[in-house]
Amino acid sequence: MSPTVLVAGSANLDFVVRAAHVPAPGETVLGREFRTFPGGKGANQAVACARAGGADTRMLLALGADDFARPIEASLSDTGVRLHIVRDAQLPTGTAFICLSDDAENAITVAPGANMALQPAHLPPLDGVQWLLLQLETPLPTVLAHAQAARAAGVKVALNAAPAQALPAGLLTALDLLIVNEGELDVVAGHMPDLASGLARLDVPYVIVTLGARGCLARSEGRVLVQPAFSIVPVDTTAA
């Protein structure tokens, strides 16, 4: 039987415009191309997990009762993700407004909408679930409650701590795996002077720190492992 992964988190409809460069404050630029895509850190995790194969993927998400919700539901379902949807007619589906430049840089503004309606009580039964994947685009008290409930049920918990914010100690102690970039590590670990100090301060069994073009490093069972980045031509760093 395949293991089961439950993602609890955000889903947005992304509005993406391509332009020669990202506008500076007060500047207006003409874009060349406009498209919409399903996105959100939680939905991106769920799609990646389902596409990787080897696990039954489920997702708990909150959507509005509007047209923006439809492509999100369709994209996730078509990828094979089983959905647990909280429908909130009082809030719009989450959206993100993205300007993507020719050199693959971006500027993003997120309107979370219904994502903020996700509550601790919405977590579905965890029977048969091996991993719970979380992010920080839903209310922090909800993320904490979901992590602690999973921990109590014997389910392993992974957190991608983005967007960066300080985390309560009770959340860190509920984690098996923490995934951060350098900026997020600085916030979560409390502004330590270097990567090694930040890693040492985190009481989490496994930590992965992404380093952009330099690759990533992982702390596992007291060892620090380094993986250089593969050489690529960047196209769109929106979900990186």
Short mmCIF file of C-alpha atoms in Angstrom, two decimals:
data_model
loop_
_atom_site.label_atom_id
_atom_site.label_comp_id
_atom_site.label_asym_id
_atom_site.label_seq_id
_atom_site.Cartn_x
_atom_site.Cartn_y
_atom_site.Cartn_z
CA MET A 1 0.00 0.00 0.00
CA SER A 2 1.31 3.46 -0.91
CA PRO A 3 2.01 5.89 1.92
CA THR A 4 -0.33 8.85 2.30
CA VAL A 5 0.75 12.49 2.44
CA LEU A 6 -1.66 15.20 3.58
CA VAL A 7 -0.91 18.81 2.66
CA ALA A 8 -2.75 21.40 4.76
CA GLY A 9 -2.34 24.89 3.42
CA SER A 10 -2.83 27.60 0.88
CA ALA A 11 -4.18 27.65 -2.65
CA ASN A 12 -4.27 30.73 -4.86
CA LEU A 13 -5.06 31.72 -8.40
CA ASP A 14 -1.96 33.44 -9.79
CA PHE A 15 -2.32 36.38 -12.18
CA VAL A 16 0.99 36.60 -14.05
CA VAL A 17 2.18 39.33 -16.40
CA ARG A 18 5.54 39.21 -18.19
CA ALA A 19 7.50 42.43 -18.70
CA ALA A 20 11.02 43.51 -19.61
CA HIS A 21 11.69 44.29 -15.95
CA VAL A 22 9.88 44.42 -12.63
CA PRO A 23 8.62 47.99 -12.07
CA ALA A 24 10.23 50.11 -9.38
CA PRO A 25 7.98 51.92 -6.86
CA GLY A 26 5.93 54.51 -8.75
CA GLU A 27 6.92 53.13 -12.17
CA THR A 28 4.50 51.80 -14.80
CA VAL A 29 5.71 49.27 -17.36
CA LEU A 30 3.98 47.64 -20.30
CA GLY A 31 3.66 43.87 -20.13
CA ARG A 32 3.76 41.50 -23.09
CA GLU A 33 1.83 38.47 -21.89
CA PHE A 34 -0.83 37.78 -19.27
CA ARG A 35 -1.88 34.36 -17.98
CA THR A 36 -3.51 32.80 -14.94
CA PHE A 37 -2.24 29.71 -13.15
CA PRO A 38 -3.28 27.79 -10.03
CA GLY A 39 -0.70 28.33 -7.29
CA GLY A 40 -0.15 28.88 -3.59
CA LYS A 41 2.57 27.25 -1.51
CA GLY A 42 0.29 24.48 -0.27
CA ALA A 43 -1.15 23.64 -3.68
CA ASN A 44 2.34 23.68 -5.22
CA GLN A 45 3.49 21.17 -2.58
CA ALA A 46 0.52 18.92 -3.25
CA VAL A 47 1.02 18.95 -7.02
CA ALA A 48 4.76 18.27 -6.68
CA CYS A 49 4.09 15.38 -4.31
CA ALA A 50 1.45 13.84 -6.57
CA ARG A 51 3.65 14.18 -9.66
CA ALA A 52 6.62 12.62 -7.88
CA GLY A 53 4.58 9.45 -7.42
CA GLY A 54 4.93 6.81 -4.75
CA ALA A 55 2.43 8.36 -2.34
CA ASP A 56 -1.30 8.96 -2.15
CA THR A 57 -1.61 12.76 -1.90
CA ARG A 58 -4.44 14.62 -0.18
CA MET A 59 -4.91 18.32 0.49
CA LEU A 60 -6.88 20.36 2.99
CA LEU A 61 -7.55 23.83 1.57
CA ALA A 62 -9.98 26.73 1.90
CA LEU A 63 -11.57 28.35 -1.15
CA GLY A 64 -14.17 31.00 -1.80
CA ALA A 65 -17.49 30.32 -3.52
CA ASP A 66 -16.36 32.08 -6.70
CA ASP A 67 -15.09 31.44 -10.20
CA PHE A 68 -11.45 31.73 -9.11
CA ALA A 69 -11.82 28.48 -7.17
CA ARG A 70 -12.67 26.36 -10.21
CA PRO A 71 -9.27 26.20 -11.96
CA ILE A 72 -7.58 25.48 -8.62
CA GLU A 73 -9.88 22.53 -7.92
CA ALA A 74 -9.53 21.25 -11.48
CA SER A 75 -5.73 21.47 -11.49
CA LEU A 76 -5.35 19.63 -8.19
CA SER A 77 -7.90 16.95 -9.07
CA ASP A 78 -6.41 16.40 -12.53
CA THR A 79 -3.01 15.84 -10.91
CA GLY A 80 -4.49 13.13 -8.70
CA VAL A 81 -4.73 15.06 -5.42
CA ARG A 82 -7.72 14.13 -3.25
CA LEU A 83 -9.30 17.30 -1.88
CA HIS A 84 -10.77 18.27 1.49
CA ILE A 85 -12.25 21.69 0.69
CA VAL A 86 -13.43 24.25 3.23
CA ARG A 87 -15.80 26.56 1.34
CA ASP A 88 -16.18 30.12 2.64
CA ALA A 89 -18.80 32.20 0.83
CA GLN A 90 -17.78 35.34 2.74
CA LEU A 91 -14.20 35.44 1.47
CA PRO A 92 -12.75 35.36 -2.05
CA THR A 93 -10.45 32.61 -3.17
CA GLY A 94 -6.82 33.53 -2.52
CA THR A 95 -5.01 35.34 -5.32
CA ALA A 96 -1.45 36.33 -6.17
CA PHE A 97 -0.40 39.10 -8.53
CA ILE A 98 2.97 38.45 -10.13
CA CYS A 99 5.20 40.46 -12.44
CA LEU A 100 7.81 38.23 -14.09
CA SER A 101 10.78 39.86 -15.81
CA ASP A 102 12.84 38.71 -18.78
CA ASP A 103 15.71 37.76 -16.46
CA ALA A 104 13.36 35.53 -14.39
CA GLU A 105 13.05 37.92 -11.44
CA ASN A 106 9.63 38.56 -9.96
CA ALA A 107 7.58 40.75 -7.66
CA ILE A 108 4.59 39.16 -5.94
CA THR A 109 1.65 40.49 -3.94
CA VAL A 110 -0.65 37.91 -2.32
CA ALA A 111 -4.25 38.51 -1.24
CA PRO A 112 -4.84 35.45 1.00
CA GLY A 113 -8.64 35.62 1.06
CA ALA A 114 -10.20 32.29 2.02
CA ASN A 115 -6.82 30.83 3.01
CA MET A 116 -7.21 32.74 6.28
CA ALA A 117 -10.43 30.83 7.01
CA LEU A 118 -8.60 27.54 7.59
CA GLN A 119 -9.13 26.55 11.23
CA PRO A 120 -7.76 23.84 13.58
CA ALA A 121 -11.06 21.95 13.51
CA HIS A 122 -10.89 21.55 9.73
CA LEU A 123 -8.09 18.96 9.89
CA PRO A 124 -9.53 15.69 8.52
CA PRO A 125 -8.98 12.33 10.26
CA LEU A 126 -5.33 11.29 10.07
CA ASP A 127 -5.92 7.54 9.86
CA GLY A 128 -3.42 6.11 7.40
CA VAL A 129 -1.54 9.41 6.94
CA GLN A 130 2.26 9.14 7.25
CA TRP A 131 3.26 12.78 6.63
CA LEU A 132 1.58 16.16 7.12
CA LEU A 133 3.06 18.98 5.02
CA LEU A 134 2.53 22.57 6.18
CA GLN A 135 3.47 26.13 5.15
CA LEU A 136 2.82 29.60 6.59
CA GLU A 137 0.26 31.11 4.19
CA THR A 138 -2.60 30.13 6.51
CA PRO A 139 -3.15 31.39 10.10
CA LEU A 140 -0.22 30.52 12.36
CA PRO A 141 -2.47 29.23 15.21
CA THR A 142 -4.01 26.82 12.69
CA VAL A 143 -0.59 25.62 11.51
CA LEU A 144 0.45 25.07 15.13
CA ALA A 145 -2.73 23.17 15.99
CA HIS A 146 -2.47 20.96 12.91
CA ALA A 147 1.19 20.16 13.62
CA GLN A 148 0.48 19.27 17.25
CA ALA A 149 -2.52 17.12 16.31
CA ALA A 150 -0.43 15.22 13.78
CA ARG A 151 2.39 14.77 16.28
CA ALA A 152 -0.04 13.37 18.85
CA ALA A 153 -1.39 10.95 16.23
CA GLY A 154 2.08 9.65 15.36
CA VAL A 155 2.14 11.40 11.97
CA LYS A 156 5.43 12.95 10.83
CA VAL A 157 5.29 16.70 10.23
CA ALA A 158 7.18 18.81 7.67
CA LEU A 159 7.03 22.60 7.56
CA ASN A 160 8.15 24.86 4.74
CA ALA A 161 8.51 28.01 6.87
CA ALA A 162 7.51 30.56 4.24
CA PRO A 163 6.64 33.39 4.25
CA ALA A 164 9.27 33.97 6.94
CA GLN A 165 8.04 34.70 10.45
CA ALA A 166 9.02 33.89 14.01
CA LEU A 167 7.67 30.51 15.11
CA PRO A 168 6.35 29.50 18.53
CA ALA A 169 8.49 26.91 20.32
CA GLY A 170 5.54 24.53 20.36
CA LEU A 171 5.56 24.42 16.57
CA LEU A 172 9.26 23.67 16.24
CA THR A 173 9.06 20.81 18.74
CA ALA A 174 6.21 19.26 16.73
CA LEU A 175 8.30 19.08 13.56
CA ASP A 176 10.27 16.21 12.06
CA LEU A 177 11.48 18.24 9.06
CA LEU A 178 11.95 21.99 8.61
CA ILE A 179 12.59 23.50 5.17
CA VAL A 180 13.82 27.11 4.93
CA ASN A 181 15.89 29.39 2.76
CA GLU A 182 18.67 31.54 4.22
CA GLY A 183 16.41 34.49 5.00
CA GLU A 184 13.80 32.27 6.63
CA LEU A 185 16.47 30.50 8.69
CA ASP A 186 17.63 33.87 9.98
CA VAL A 187 14.10 34.73 11.15
CA VAL A 188 13.21 31.30 12.55
CA ALA A 189 16.53 30.81 14.37
CA GLY A 190 16.56 34.33 15.81
CA HIS A 191 19.14 36.23 13.71
CA MET A 192 22.22 34.11 14.32
CA PRO A 193 25.57 35.25 12.84
CA ASP A 194 25.97 32.38 10.36
CA LEU A 195 24.33 29.26 8.91
CA ALA A 196 26.07 26.89 11.31
CA SER A 197 24.86 28.82 14.35
CA GLY A 198 21.34 28.96 12.99
CA LEU A 199 21.26 25.22 12.34
CA ALA A 200 22.64 24.45 15.78
CA ARG A 201 19.91 26.48 17.44
CA LEU A 202 17.01 24.59 15.85
CA ASP A 203 15.72 21.63 17.85
CA VAL A 204 14.30 19.81 14.82
CA PRO A 205 15.51 16.33 13.76
CA TYR A 206 15.97 17.21 10.08
CA VAL A 207 16.55 20.65 8.54
CA ILE A 208 16.99 21.58 4.88
CA VAL A 209 18.29 25.04 3.95
CA THR A 210 17.97 26.06 0.31
CA LEU A 211 20.78 28.31 -0.94
CA GLY A 212 19.58 29.44 -4.35
CA ALA A 213 22.25 29.06 -7.02
CA ARG A 214 24.60 27.48 -4.45
CA GLY A 215 22.32 24.46 -3.93
CA CYS A 216 21.20 23.40 -0.47
CA LEU A 217 22.41 21.86 2.75
CA ALA A 218 20.75 19.43 5.12
CA ARG A 219 21.31 18.57 8.75
CA SER A 220 20.56 14.92 9.41
CA GLU A 221 21.40 12.96 12.57
CA GLY A 222 24.14 15.41 13.53
CA ARG A 223 25.71 15.55 10.08
CA VAL A 224 25.55 18.46 7.65
CA LEU A 225 25.32 17.45 4.00
CA VAL A 226 25.85 19.84 1.07
CA GLN A 227 24.25 19.44 -2.36
CA PRO A 228 25.51 21.83 -5.06
CA ALA A 229 22.90 23.23 -7.42
CA PHE A 230 22.42 21.81 -10.89
CA SER A 231 23.33 24.15 -13.73
CA ILE A 232 20.12 25.47 -15.30
CA VAL A 233 18.76 28.44 -17.22
CA PRO A 234 16.09 29.97 -14.94
CA VAL A 235 12.70 30.55 -16.54
CA ASP A 236 10.41 31.47 -13.64
CA THR A 237 11.42 31.56 -9.96
CA THR A 238 7.89 32.25 -8.67
CA ALA A 239 7.50 28.90 -6.87
CA ALA A 240 11.18 28.28 -6.18
#
